[in-house]
CSV table of C-alpha atoms in Angstrom, one decimal:
chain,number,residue,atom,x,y,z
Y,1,UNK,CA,111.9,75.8,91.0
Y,2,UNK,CA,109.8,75.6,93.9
Y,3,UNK,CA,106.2,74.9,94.0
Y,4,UNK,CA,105.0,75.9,97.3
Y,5,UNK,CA,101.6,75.8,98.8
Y,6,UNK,CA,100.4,78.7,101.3
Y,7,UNK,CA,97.8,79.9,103.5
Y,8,UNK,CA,94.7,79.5,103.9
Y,9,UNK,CA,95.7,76.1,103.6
Y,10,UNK,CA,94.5,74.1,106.9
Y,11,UNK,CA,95.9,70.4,107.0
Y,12,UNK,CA,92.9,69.2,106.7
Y,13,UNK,CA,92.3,65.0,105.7
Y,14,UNK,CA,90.3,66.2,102.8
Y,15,UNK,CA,92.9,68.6,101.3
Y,16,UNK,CA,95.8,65.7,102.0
Y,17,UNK,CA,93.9,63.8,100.1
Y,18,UNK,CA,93.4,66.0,97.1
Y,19,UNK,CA,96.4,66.5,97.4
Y,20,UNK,CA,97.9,63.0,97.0
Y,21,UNK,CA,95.8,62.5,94.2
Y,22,UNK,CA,97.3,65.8,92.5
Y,23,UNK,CA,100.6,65.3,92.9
Y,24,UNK,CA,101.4,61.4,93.1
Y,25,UNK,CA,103.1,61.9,96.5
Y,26,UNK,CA,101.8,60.1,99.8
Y,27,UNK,CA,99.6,61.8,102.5
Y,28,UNK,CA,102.3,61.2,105.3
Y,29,UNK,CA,104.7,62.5,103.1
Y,30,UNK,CA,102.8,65.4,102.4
Y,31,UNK,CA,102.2,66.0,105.9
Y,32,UNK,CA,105.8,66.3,106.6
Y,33,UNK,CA,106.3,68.7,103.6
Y,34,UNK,CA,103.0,71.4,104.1
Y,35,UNK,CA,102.1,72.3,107.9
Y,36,UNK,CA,98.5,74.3,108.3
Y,37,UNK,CA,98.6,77.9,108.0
Y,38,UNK,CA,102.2,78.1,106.6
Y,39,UNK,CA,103.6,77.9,103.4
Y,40,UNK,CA,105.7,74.5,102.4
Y,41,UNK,CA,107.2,73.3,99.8
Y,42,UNK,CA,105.0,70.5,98.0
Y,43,UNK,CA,107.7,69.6,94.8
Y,44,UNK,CA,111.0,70.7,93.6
Y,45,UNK,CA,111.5,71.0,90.7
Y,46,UNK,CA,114.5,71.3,87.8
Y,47,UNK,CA,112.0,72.8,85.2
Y,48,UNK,CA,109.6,75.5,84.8
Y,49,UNK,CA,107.2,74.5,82.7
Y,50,UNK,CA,106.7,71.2,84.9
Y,51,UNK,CA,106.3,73.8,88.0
Y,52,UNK,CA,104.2,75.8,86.4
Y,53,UNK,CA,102.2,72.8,85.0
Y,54,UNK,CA,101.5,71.7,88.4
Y,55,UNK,CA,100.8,74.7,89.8
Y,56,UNK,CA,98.1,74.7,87.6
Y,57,UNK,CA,96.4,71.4,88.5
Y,58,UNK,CA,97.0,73.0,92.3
Y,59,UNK,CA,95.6,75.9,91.7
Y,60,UNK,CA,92.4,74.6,89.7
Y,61,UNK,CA,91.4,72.5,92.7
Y,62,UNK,CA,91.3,75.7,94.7
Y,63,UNK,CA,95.2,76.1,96.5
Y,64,UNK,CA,96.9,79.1,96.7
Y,65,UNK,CA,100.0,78.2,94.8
Y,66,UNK,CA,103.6,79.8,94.3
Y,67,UNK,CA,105.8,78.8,91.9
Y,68,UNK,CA,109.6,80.4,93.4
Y,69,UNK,CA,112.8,80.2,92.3
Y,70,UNK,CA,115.1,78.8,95.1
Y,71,UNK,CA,118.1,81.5,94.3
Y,72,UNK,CA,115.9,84.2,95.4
Y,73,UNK,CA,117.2,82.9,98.9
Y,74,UNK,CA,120.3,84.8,98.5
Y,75,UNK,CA,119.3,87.6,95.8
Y,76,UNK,CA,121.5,90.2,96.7
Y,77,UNK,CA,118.8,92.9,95.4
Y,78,UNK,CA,116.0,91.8,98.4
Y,79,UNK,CA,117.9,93.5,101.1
Y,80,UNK,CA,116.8,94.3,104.9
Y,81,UNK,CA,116.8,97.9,106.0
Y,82,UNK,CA,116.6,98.4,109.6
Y,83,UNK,CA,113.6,100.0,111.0
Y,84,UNK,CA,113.7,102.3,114.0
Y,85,UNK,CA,110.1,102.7,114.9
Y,86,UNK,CA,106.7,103.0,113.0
Y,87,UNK,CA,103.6,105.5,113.4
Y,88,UNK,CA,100.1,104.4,111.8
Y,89,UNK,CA,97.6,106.6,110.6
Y,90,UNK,CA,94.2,106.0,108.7
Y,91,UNK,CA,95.6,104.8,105.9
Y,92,UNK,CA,99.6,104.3,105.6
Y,93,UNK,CA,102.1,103.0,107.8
Y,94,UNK,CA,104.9,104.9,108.5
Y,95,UNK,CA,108.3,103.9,108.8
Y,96,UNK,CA,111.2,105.6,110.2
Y,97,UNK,CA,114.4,104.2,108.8
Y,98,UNK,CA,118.0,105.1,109.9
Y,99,UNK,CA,118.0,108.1,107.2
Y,100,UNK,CA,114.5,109.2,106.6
Y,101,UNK,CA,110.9,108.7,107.0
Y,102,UNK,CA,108.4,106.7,104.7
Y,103,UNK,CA,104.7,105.9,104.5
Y,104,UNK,CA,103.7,103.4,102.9
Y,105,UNK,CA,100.0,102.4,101.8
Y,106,UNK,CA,98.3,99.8,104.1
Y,107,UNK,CA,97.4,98.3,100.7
Y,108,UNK,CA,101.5,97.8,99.6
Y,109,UNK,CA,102.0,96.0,102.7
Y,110,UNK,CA,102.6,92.3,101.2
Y,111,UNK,CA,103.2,90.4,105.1
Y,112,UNK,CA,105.5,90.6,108.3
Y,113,UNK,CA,107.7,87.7,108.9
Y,114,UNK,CA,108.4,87.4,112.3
Y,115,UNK,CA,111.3,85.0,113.5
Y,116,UNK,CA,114.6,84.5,115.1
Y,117,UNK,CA,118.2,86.4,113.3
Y,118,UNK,CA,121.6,84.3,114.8
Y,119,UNK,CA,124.2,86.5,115.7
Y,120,UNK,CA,127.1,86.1,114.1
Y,121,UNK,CA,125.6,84.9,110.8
Y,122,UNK,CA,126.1,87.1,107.3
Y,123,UNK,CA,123.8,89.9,107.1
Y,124,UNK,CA,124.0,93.1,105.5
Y,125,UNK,CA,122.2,95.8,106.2
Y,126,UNK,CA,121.9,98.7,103.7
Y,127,UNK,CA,121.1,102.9,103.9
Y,128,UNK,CA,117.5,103.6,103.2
Y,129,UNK,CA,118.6,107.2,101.6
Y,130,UNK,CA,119.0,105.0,98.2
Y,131,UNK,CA,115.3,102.8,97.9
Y,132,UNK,CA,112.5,104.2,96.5
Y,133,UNK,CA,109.2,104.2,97.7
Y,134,UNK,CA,107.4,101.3,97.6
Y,135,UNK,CA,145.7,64.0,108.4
Y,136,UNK,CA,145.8,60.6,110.2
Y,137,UNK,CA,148.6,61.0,112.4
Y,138,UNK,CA,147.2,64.1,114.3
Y,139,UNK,CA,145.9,63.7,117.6
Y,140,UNK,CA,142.1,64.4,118.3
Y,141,UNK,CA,141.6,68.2,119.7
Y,142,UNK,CA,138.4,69.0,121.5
Y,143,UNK,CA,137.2,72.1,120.6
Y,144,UNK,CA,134.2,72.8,122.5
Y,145,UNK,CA,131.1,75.4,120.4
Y,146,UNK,CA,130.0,78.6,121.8
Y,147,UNK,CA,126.1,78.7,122.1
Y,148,UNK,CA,124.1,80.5,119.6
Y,149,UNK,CA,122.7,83.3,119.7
Y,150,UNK,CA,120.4,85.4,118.1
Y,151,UNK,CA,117.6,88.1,118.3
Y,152,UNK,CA,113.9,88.5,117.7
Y,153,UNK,CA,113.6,90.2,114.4
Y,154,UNK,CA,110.9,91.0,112.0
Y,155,UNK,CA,110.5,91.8,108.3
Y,156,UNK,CA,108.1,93.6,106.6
Y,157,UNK,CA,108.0,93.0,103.1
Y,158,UNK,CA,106.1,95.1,99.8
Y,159,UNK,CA,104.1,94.4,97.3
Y,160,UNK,CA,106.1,96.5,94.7
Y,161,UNK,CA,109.8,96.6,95.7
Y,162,UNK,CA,112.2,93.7,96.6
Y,163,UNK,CA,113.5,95.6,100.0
Y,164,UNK,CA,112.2,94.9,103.3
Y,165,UNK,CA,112.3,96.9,106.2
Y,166,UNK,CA,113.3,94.9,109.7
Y,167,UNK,CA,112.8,95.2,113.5
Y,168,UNK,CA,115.7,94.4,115.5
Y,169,UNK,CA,113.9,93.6,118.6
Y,170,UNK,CA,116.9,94.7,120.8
Y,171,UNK,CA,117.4,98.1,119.2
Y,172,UNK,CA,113.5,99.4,118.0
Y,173,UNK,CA,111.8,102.0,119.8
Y,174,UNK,CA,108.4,100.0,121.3
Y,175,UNK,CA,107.4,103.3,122.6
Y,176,UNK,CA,104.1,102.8,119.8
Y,177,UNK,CA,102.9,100.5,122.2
Y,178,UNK,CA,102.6,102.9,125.2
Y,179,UNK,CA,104.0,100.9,128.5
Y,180,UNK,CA,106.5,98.1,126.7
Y,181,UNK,CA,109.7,97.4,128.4
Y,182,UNK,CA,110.8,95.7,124.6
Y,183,UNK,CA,112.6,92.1,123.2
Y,184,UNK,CA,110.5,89.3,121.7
Y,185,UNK,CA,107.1,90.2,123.8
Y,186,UNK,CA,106.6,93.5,122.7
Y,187,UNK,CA,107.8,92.7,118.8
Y,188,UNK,CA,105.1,90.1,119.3
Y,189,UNK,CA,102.2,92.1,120.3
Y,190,UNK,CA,103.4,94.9,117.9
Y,191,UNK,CA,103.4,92.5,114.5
Y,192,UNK,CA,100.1,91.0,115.5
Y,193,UNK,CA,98.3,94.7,116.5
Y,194,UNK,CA,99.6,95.5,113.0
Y,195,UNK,CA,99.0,92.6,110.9
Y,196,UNK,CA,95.5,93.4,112.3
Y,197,UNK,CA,95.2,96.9,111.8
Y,198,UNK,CA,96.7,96.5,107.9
Y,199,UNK,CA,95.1,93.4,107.5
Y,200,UNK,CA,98.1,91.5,106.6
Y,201,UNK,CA,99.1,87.7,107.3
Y,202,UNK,CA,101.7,87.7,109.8
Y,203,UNK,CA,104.1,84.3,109.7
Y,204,UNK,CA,105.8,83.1,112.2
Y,205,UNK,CA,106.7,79.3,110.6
Y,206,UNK,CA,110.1,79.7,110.0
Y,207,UNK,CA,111.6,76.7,112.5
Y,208,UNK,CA,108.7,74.6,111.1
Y,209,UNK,CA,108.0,75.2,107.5
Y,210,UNK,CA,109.5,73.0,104.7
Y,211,UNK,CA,110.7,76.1,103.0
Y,212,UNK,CA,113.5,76.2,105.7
Y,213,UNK,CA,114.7,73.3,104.1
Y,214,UNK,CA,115.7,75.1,101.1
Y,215,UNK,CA,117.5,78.1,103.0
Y,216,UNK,CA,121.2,77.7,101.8
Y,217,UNK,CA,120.8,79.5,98.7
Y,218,UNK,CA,122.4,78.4,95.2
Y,219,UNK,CA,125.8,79.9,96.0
Y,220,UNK,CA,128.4,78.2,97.8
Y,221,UNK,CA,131.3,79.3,100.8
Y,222,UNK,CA,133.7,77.7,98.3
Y,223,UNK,CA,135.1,79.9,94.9
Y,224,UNK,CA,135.9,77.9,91.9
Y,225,UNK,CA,139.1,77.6,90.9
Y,226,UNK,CA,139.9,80.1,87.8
Y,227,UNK,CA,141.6,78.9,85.0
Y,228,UNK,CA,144.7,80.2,84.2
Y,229,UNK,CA,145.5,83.9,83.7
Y,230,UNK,CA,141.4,84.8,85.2
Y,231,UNK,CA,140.4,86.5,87.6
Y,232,UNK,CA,139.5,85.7,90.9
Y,233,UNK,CA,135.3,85.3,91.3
Y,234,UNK,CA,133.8,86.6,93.7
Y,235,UNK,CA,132.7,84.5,97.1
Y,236,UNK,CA,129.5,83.5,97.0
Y,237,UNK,CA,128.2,83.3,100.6
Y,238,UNK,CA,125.8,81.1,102.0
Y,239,UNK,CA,122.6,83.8,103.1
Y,240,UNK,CA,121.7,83.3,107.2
Y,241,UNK,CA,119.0,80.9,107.2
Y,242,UNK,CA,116.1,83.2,108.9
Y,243,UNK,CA,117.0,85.9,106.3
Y,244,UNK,CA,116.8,83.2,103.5
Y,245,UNK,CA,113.0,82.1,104.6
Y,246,UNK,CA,111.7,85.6,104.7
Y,247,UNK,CA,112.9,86.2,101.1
Y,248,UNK,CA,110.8,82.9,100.0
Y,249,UNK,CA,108.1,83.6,101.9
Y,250,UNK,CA,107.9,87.3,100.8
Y,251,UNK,CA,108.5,86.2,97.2
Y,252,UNK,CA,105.4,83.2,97.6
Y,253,UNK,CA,103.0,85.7,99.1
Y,254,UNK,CA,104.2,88.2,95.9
Y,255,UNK,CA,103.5,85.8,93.4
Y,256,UNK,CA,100.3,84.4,95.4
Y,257,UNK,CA,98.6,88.1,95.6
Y,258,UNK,CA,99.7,88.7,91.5
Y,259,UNK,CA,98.3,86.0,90.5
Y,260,UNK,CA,94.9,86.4,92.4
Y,261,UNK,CA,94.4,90.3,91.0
Y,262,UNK,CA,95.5,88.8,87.7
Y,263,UNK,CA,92.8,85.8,88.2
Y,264,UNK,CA,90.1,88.4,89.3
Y,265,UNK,CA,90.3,90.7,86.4
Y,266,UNK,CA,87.1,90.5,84.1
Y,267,UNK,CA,87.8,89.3,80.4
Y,268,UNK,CA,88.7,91.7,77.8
Y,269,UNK,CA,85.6,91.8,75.6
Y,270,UNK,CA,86.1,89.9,72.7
């Protein structure tokens, strides 16, 4: 389990130093693990009631907290559904998907994570018609790498279903935006008109953020080998590491905003 500690924390000595005191660990190493305004991983941990524990202490000194489960990395249920292009009105965002048109409440809008998608890593994306609202010997062969690539992309995530809907910078219509000429500029000025407008966090920490560090997911490239007369498993695939962070993230800020409306709920008279 992953005990994670989020915005609006600010790096400040005072809060290192809480911290320290809290958790045992050093203030340098603590610096390492939790960057200002981003979420990062402060402890991991093999059992849940000791996460949960210490989410507790964190939270009673006044830190947003999440406590996450690191297979939610590569939960095949929290899928990405390409968006197309968005209209806002008074109150709802409006998203047009490959295969129909949905508005969602500013209020369901959980936070945009905004980062980089490598082309040529595993991602799926899925039809919208189906989510509901809301050897020694050998001689040494150089083989030289091909650069990486990738995209500006963007996910939008919900407070009530595990989908996400995401901008592929080179494909989305910018046309929102009135003059644009698209790519990463654009997307940028788009998230942060609408994180504004919504009033949502938008998080752009993925190449810093300790939670990258935990981006491989619990399943492995490798299948186990079946004993005799089973089955074949199924391959369990690494998840691609941006698509991996958003997940956390989105699951963090989930857990976050639950347990502040749960917090802020008066006590049931007695």
């Amino acid at each position: 389990m992953l005990v994670l500690i989020g915005p609006p924390f600010s790096g400040s000595d005072d809060e290192y130093g809480r911290l320290a005191e809290l958790t045992g660990l050093l203030p340098y190493e603590l610096k390492t693990k939790l960057r200002p305004s981003a979420w990062g991983v402060v402890r991991a941990l093999g059992d849940v009631d000791r996460a949960e524990e210490l989410a507790h202490r964190l939270r009673s000194q006044g830190f947003r907290v999440a406590v996450v489960d690191s297979a939610v990395a590569s939960d095949p249920a929290r899928l990405f559904v390409p968006l197309r292009a968005v209209e806002v009105t008074d109150s709802s965002l409006v998203l047009h998907l490959t295969e129909r048109e949905m508005p969602i409440p500013f209020r369901a809008v959980l936070a945009v994570v905004r980062g980089e998608v490598q082309v040529g890593s595993r991602r799926r994306f899925s039809s919208s018609a189906t989510f509901r609202a809301i050897a020694p010997e050998a001689s040494l062969e150089v083989v030289s790498t091909p650069p990486i690539d990738g995209f500006a992309a963007a996910d939008f995530h919900f407070a009530t279903v595990l989908w996400s809907a995401r901008i592929d910078a080179r494909s989305f219509d910018f046309s929102i935006l009135g003059e644009q000429s698209g790519g990463a500029q654009d997307l940028d000025r788009l998230v942060d008109a609408l994180g504004e407008r919504i009033g949502v966090r938008v998080d752009r920490a993925s190449k810093v953020s300790s939670v990258a560090s935990f981006t491989g997911g619990s399943g492995s490239t490798r299948s186990a080998t079946p004993m005799p007369g089973a089955s074949l498993p199924a391959r369990r695939e690494v998840p691609e590491r941006f698509d991996a962070y958003s997940r956390l993230v989105a699951e963090a800020e989930r857990q976050a905003l639950r347990h502040d409306r749960t917090s802020a709920r008066p006590p049931l008279p007695g």
